[in-house]
CSV table of N, CA and C in Angstrom, one decimal:
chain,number,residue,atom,x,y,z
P,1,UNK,N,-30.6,-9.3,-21.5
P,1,UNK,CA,-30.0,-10.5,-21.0
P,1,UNK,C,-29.8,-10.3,-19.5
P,2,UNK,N,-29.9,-11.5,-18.5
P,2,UNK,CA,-30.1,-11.2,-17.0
P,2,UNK,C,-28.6,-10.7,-16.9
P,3,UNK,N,-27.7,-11.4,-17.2
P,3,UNK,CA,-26.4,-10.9,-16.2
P,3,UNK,C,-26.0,-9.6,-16.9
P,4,UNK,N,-26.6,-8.8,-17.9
P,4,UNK,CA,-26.1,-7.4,-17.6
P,4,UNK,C,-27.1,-6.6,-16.5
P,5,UNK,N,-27.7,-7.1,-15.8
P,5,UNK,CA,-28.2,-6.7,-14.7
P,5,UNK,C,-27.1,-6.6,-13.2
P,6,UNK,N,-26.1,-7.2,-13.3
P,6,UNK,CA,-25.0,-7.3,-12.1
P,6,UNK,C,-25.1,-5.8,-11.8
P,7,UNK,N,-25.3,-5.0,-10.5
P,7,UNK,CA,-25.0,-4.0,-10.1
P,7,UNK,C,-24.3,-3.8,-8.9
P,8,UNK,N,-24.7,-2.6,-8.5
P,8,UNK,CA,-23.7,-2.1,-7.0
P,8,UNK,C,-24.0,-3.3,-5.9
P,9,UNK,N,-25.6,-3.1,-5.7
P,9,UNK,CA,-26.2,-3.7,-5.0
P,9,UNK,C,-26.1,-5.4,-4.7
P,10,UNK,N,-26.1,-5.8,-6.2
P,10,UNK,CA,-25.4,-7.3,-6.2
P,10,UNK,C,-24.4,-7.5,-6.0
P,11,UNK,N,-23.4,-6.8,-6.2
P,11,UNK,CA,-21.8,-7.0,-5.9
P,11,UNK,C,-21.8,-6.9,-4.5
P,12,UNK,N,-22.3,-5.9,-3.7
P,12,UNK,CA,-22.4,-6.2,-2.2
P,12,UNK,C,-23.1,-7.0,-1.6
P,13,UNK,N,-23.7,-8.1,-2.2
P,13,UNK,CA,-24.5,-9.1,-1.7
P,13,UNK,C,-23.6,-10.1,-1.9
P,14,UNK,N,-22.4,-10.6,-3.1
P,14,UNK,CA,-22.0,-11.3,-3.3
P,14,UNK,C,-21.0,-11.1,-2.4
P,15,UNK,N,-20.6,-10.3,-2.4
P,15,UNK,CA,-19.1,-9.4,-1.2
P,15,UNK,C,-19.1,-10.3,-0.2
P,16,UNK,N,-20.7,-9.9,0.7
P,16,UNK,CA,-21.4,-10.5,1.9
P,16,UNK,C,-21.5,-11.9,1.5
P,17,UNK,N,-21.6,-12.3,0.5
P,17,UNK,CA,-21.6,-14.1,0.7
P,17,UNK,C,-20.1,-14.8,1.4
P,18,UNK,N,-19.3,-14.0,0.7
P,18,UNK,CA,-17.9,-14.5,1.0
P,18,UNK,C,-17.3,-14.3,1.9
P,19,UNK,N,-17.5,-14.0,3.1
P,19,UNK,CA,-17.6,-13.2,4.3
P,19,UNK,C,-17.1,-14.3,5.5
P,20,UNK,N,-18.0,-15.6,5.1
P,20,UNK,CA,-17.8,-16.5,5.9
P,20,UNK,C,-16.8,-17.4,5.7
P,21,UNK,N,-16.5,-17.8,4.3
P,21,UNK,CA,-15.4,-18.6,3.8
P,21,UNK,C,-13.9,-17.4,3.8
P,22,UNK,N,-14.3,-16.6,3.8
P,22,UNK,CA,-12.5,-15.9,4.2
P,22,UNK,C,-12.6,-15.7,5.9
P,23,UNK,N,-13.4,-15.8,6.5
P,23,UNK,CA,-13.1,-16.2,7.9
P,23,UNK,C,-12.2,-17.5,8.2
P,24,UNK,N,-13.0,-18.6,7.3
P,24,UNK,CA,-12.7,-19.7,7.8
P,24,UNK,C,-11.0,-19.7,7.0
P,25,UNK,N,-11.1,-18.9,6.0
P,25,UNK,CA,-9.3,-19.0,5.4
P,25,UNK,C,-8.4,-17.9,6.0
P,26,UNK,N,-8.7,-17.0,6.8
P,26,UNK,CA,-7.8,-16.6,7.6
P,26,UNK,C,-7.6,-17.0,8.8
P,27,UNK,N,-8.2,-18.2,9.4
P,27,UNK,CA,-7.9,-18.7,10.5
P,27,UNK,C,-6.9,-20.0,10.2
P,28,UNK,N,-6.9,-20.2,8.9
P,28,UNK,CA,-5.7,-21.3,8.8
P,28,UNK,C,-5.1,-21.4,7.4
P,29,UNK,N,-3.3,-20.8,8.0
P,29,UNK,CA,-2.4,-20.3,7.0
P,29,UNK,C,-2.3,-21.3,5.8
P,30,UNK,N,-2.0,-22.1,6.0
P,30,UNK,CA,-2.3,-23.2,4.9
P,30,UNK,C,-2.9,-23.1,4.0
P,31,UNK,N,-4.5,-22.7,4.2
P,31,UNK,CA,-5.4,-22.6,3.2
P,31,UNK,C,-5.3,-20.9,2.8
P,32,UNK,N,-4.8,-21.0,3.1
P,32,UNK,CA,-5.1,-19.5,2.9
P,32,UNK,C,-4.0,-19.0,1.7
P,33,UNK,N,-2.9,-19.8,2.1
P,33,UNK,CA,-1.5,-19.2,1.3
P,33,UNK,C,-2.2,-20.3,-0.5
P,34,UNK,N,-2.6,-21.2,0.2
P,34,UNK,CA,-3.2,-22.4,-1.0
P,34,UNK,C,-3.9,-21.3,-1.9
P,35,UNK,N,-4.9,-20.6,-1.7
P,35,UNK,CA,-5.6,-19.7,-1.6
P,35,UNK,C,-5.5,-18.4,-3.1
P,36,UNK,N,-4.1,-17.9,-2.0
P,36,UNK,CA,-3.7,-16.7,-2.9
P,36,UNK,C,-2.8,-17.5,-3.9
P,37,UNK,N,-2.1,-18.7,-4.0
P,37,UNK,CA,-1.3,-19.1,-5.0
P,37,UNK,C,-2.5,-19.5,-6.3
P,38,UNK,N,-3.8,-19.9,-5.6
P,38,UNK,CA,-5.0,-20.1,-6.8
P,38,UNK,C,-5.2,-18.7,-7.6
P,39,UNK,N,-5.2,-17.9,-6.5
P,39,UNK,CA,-5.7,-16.2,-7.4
P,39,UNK,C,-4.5,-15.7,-8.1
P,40,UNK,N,-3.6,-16.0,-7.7
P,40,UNK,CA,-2.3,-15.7,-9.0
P,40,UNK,C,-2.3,-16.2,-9.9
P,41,UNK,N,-2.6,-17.5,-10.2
P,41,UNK,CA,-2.6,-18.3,-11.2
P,41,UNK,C,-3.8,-18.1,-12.2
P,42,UNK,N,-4.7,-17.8,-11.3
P,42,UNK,CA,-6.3,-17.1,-11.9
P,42,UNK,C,-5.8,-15.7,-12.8
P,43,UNK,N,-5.3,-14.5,-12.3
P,43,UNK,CA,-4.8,-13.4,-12.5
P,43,UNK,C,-4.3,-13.5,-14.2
P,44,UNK,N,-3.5,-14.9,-13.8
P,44,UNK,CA,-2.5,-14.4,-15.4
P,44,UNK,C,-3.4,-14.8,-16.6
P,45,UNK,N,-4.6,-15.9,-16.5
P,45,UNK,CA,-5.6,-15.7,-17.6
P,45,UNK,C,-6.5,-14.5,-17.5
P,46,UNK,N,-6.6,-13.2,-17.1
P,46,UNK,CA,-7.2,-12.1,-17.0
P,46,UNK,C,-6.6,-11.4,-18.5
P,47,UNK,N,-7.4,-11.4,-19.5
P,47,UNK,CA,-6.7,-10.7,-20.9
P,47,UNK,C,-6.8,-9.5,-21.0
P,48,UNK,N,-7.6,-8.7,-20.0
P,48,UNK,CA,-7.5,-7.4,-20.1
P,48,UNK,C,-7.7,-6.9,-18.5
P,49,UNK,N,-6.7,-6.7,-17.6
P,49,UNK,CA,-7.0,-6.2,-16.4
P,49,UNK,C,-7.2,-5.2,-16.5
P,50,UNK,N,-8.8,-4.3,-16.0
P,50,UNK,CA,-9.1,-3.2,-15.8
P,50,UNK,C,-8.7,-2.3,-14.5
P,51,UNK,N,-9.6,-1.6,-14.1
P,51,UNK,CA,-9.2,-0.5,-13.3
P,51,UNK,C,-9.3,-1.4,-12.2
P,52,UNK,N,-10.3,-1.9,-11.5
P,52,UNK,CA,-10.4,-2.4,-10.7
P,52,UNK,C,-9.4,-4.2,-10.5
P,53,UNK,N,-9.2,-4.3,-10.9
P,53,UNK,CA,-8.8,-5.9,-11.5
P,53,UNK,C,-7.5,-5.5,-11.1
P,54,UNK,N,-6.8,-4.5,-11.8
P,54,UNK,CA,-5.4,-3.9,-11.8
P,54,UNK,C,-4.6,-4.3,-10.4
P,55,UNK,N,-5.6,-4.0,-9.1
P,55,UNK,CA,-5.2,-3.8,-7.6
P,55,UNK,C,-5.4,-5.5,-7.1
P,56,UNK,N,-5.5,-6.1,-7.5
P,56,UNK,CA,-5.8,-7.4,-7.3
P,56,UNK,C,-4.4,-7.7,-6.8
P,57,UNK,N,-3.0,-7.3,-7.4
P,57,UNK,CA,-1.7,-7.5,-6.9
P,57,UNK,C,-1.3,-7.0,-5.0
P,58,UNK,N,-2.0,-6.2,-5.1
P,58,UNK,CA,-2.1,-5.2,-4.0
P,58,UNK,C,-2.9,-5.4,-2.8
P,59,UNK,N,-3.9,-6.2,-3.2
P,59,UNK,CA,-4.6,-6.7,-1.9
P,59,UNK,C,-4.5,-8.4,-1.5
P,60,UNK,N,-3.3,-8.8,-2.4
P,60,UNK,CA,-2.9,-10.3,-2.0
P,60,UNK,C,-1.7,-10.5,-1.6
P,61,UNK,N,-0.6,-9.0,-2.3
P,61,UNK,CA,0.2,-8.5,-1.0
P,61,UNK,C,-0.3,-8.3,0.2
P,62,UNK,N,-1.6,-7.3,0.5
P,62,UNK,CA,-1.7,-7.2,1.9
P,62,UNK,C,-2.4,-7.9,2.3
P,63,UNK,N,-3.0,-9.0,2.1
P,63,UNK,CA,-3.5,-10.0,2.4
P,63,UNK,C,-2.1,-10.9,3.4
P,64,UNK,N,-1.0,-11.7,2.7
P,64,UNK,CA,-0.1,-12.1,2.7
P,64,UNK,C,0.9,-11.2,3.6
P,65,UNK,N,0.9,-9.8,4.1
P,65,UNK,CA,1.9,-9.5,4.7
P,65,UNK,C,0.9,-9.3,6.4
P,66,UNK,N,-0.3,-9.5,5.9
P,66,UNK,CA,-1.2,-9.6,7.5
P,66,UNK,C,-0.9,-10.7,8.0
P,67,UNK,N,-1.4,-11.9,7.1
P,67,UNK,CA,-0.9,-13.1,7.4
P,67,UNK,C,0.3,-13.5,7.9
P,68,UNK,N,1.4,-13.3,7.4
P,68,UNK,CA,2.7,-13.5,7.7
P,68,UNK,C,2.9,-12.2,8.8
P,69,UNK,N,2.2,-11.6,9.6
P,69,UNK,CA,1.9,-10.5,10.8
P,69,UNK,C,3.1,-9.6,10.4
P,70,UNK,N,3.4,-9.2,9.0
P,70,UNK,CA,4.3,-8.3,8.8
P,70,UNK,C,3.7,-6.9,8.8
P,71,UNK,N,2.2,-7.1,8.6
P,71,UNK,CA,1.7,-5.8,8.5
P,71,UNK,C,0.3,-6.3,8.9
P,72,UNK,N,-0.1,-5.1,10.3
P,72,UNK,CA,-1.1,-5.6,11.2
P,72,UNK,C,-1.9,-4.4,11.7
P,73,UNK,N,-1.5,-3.4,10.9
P,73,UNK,CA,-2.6,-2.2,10.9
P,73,UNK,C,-3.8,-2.1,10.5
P,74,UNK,N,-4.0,-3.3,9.3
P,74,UNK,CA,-5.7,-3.1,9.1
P,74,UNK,C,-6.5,-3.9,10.1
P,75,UNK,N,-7.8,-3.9,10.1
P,75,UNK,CA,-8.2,-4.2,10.7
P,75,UNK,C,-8.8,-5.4,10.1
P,76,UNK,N,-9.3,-6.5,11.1
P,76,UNK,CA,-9.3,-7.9,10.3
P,76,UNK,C,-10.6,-8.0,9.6
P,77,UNK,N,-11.8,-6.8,9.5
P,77,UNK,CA,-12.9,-6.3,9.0
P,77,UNK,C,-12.4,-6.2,7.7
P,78,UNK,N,-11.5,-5.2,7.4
P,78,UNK,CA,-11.2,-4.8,5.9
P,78,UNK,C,-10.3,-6.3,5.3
P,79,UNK,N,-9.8,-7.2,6.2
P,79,UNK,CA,-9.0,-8.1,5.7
P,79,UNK,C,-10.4,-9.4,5.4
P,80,UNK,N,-11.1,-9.5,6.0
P,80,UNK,CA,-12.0,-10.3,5.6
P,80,UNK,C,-13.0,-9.7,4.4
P,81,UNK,N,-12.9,-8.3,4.5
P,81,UNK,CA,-13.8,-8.4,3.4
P,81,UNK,C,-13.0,-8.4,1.7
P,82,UNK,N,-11.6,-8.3,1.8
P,82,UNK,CA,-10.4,-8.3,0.8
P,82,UNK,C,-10.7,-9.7,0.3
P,83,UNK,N,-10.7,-10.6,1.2
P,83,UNK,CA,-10.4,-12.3,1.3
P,83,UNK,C,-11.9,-12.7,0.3
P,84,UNK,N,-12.8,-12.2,1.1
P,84,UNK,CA,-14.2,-12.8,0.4
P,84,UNK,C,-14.3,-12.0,-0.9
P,85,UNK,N,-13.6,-10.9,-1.9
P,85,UNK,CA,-14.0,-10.2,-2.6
P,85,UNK,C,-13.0,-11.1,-3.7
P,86,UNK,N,-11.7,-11.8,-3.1
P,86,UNK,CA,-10.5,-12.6,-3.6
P,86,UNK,C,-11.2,-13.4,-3.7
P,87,UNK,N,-12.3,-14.3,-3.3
P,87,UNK,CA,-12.8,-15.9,-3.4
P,87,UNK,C,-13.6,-15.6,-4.4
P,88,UNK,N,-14.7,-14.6,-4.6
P,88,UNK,CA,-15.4,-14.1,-5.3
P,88,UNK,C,-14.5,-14.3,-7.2
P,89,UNK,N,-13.6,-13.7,-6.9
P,89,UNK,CA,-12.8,-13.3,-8.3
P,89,UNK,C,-12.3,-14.9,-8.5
P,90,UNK,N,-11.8,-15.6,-7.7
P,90,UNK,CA,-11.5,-17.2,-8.0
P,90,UNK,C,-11.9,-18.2,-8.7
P,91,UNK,N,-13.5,-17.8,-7.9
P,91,UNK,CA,-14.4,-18.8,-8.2
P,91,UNK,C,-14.9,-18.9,-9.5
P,92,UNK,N,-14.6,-20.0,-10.0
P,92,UNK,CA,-14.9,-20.2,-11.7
P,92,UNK,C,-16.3,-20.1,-11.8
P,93,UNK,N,-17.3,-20.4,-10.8
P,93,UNK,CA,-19.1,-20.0,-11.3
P,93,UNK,C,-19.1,-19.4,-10.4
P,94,UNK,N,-19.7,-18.1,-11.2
P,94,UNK,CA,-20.3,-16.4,-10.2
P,94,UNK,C,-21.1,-16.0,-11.5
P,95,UNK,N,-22.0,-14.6,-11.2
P,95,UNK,CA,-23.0,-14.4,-11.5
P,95,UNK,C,-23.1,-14.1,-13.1
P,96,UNK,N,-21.6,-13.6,-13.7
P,96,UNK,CA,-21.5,-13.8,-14.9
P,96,UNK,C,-19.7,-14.8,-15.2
P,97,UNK,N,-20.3,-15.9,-15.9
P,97,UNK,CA,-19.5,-16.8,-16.1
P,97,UNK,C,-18.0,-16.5,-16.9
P,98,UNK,N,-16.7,-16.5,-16.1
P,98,UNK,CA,-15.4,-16.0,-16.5
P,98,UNK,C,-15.2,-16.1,-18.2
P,99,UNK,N,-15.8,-17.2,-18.2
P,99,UNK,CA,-15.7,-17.5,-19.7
P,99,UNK,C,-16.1,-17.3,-21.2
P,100,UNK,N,-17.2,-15.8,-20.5
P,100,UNK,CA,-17.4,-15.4,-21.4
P,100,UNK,C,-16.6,-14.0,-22.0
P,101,UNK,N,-16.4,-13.9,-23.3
P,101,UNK,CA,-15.2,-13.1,-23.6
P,101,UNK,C,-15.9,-11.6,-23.6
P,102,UNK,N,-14.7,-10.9,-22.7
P,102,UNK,CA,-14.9,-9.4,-22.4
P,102,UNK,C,-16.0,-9.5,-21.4
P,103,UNK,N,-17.3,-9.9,-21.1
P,103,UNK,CA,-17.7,-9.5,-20.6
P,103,UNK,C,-17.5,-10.6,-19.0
P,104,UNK,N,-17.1,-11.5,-18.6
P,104,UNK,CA,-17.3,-12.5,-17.8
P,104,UNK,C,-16.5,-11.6,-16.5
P,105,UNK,N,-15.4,-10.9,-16.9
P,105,UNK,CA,-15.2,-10.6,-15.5
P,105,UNK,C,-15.3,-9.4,-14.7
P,106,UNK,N,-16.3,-8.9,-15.7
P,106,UNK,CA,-17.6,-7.1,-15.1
P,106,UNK,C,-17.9,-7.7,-14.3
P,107,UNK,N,-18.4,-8.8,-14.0
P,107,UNK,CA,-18.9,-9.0,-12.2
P,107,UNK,C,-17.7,-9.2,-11.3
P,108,UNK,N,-16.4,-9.5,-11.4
P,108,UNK,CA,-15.3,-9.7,-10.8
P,108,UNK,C,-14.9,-8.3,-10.1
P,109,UNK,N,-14.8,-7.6,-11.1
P,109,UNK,CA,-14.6,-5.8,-11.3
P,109,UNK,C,-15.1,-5.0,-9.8
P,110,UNK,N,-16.5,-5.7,-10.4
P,110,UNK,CA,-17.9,-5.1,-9.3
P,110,UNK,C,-17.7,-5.4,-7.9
P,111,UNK,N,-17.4,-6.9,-7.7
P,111,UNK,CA,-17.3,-7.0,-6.4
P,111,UNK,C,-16.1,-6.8,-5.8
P,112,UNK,N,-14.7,-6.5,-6.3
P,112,UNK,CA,-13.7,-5.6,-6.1
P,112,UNK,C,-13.3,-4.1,-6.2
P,113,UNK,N,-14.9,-3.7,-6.7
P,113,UNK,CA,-15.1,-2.3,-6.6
P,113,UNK,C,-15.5,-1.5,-5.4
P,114,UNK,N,-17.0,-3.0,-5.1
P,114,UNK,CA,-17.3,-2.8,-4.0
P,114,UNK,C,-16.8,-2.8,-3.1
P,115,UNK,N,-16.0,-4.2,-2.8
P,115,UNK,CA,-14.9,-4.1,-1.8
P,115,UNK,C,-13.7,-2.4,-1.5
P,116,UNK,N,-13.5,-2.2,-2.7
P,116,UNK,CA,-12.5,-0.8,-2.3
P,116,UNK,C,-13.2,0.3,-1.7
P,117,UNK,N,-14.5,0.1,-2.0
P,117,UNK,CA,-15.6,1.1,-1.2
P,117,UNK,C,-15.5,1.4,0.3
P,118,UNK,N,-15.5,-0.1,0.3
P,118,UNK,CA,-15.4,-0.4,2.1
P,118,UNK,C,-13.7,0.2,2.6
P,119,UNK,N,-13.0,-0.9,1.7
P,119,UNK,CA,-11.8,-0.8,2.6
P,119,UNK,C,-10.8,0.1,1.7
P,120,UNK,N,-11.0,0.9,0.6
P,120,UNK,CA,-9.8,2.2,0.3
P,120,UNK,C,-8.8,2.7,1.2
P,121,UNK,N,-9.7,3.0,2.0
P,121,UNK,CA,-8.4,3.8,3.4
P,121,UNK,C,-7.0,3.0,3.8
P,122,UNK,N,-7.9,1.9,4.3
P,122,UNK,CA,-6.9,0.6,4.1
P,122,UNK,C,-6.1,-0.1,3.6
P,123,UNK,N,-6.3,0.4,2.3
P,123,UNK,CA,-5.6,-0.5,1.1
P,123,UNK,C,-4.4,0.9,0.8
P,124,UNK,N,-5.0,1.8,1.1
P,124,UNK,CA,-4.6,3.1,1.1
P,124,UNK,C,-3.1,3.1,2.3
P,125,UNK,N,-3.0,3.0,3.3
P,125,UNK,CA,-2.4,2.6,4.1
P,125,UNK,C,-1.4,1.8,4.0
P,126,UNK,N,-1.6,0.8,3.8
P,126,UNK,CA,-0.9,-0.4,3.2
P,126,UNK,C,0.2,-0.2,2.4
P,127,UNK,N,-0.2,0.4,1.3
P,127,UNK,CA,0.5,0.7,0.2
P,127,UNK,C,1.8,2.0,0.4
P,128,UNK,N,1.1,2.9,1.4
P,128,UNK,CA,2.2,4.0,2.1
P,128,UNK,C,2.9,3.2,2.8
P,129,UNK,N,2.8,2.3,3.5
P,129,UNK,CA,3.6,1.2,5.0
P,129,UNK,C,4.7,0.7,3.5
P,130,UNK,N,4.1,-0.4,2.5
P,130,UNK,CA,4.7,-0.7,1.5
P,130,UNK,C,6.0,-0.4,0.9
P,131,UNK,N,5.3,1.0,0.8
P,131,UNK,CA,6.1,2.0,-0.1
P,131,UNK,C,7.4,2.2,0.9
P,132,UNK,N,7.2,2.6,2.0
P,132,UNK,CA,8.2,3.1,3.5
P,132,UNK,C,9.0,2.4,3.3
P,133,UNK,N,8.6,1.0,3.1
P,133,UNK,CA,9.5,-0.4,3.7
P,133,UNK,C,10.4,-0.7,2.8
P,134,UNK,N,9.9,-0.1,1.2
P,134,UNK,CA,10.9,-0.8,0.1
P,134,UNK,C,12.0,0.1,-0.2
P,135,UNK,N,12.0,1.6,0.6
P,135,UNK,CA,12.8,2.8,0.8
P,135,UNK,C,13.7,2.0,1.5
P,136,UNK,N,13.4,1.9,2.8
P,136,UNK,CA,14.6,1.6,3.7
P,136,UNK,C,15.4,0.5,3.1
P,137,UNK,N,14.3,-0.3,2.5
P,137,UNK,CA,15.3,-2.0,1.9
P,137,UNK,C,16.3,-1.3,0.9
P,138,UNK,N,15.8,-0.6,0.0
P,138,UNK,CA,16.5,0.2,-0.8
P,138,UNK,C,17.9,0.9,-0.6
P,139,UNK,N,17.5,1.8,0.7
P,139,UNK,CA,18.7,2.7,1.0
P,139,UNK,C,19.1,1.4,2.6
P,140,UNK,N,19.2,0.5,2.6
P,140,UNK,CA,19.9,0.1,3.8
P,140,UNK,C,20.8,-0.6,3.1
C-alpha cells in the first residue's frame, strides 16, 4: 500500500512544505494563537499519543512563550520549523489520512520526528529555561 511508504525523507519534504505558511503565522499573533488553539483541540482526538506526538505539548508551549517574547533564545529557524511541523500535524489531508485507525498519524509522528532532528537542542533548552522559571514561581 503507497502510504506505508512515508519515510525520513518524506517527512523532511513535508517539514519543508510548511515552512512558508508558519512564516506567514509567526508574523501575525492572531493567527497564530488561532493556530495553536486548532492544534490543542486536534491533540485531544489523538487516541494513542506516541513518542513523538507526546512533545507536541512542549513545542506549542514554546511556540507561545516566543510569541508572547517570554522566551527568545531560540532562534526563529528552529521556531519556524516547530510552526510548519505543528501545521503539518493540523492539517486534516496529509500523506496518510488522520482517519485512518492506528495508522493515520505515523505520518504526523514522522514529520515531528523529523522536526526534533533539526531543532532537539532547542526544544532542549527551552524546557531547562521552563523548568528554571517554574522553580522560582514555586519558591517565590
Amino acid at each position: 500500500m503507497k502510504f506505508f511508504r512515508f519515510n525520513q525523507k518524506k517527512a523532511v519534504q513535508e517539514l519543508e512544505k510548511g515552512l512558508e505558511k508558519s512564516k506567514v503565522l509567526l508574523k501575525n499573533q492572531n493567527k497564530l494563537e488561532a493556530f495553536l488553539e486548532e492544534l490543542e483541540e486536534k491533540m485531544k482526538s489523538v487516541p494513542l499519543v506516541g513518542k513523538y506526538l507526546s512533545i507536541l505539548p512542549v513545542l506549542t508551549s514554546m511556540v507561545r512563550a516566543y510569541l508572547t517574547k517570554e522566551y527568545d533564545k531560540a532562534p526563529v529557524g528552529a521556531i519556524a520549523a516547530i510552526v510548519s511541523a505543528l501545521v503539518y500535524f493540523v492539517s486534516p489531508i496529509d500523506v496518510i489520512l488522520d482517519g485512518i485507525p492506528f495508522l493515520g498519524f505515523l505520518d504526523d509522528a514522522a514529520v515531528i520526528g523529523a522536526c526534533l532532528k533539526l531543532v532537539q537542542s532547542d526544544v532542549d533548552d527551552y524546557k531547562a529555561w521552563r523548568a528554571q522559571r517554574q522553580n522560582h514561581i514555586l519558591e517565590g
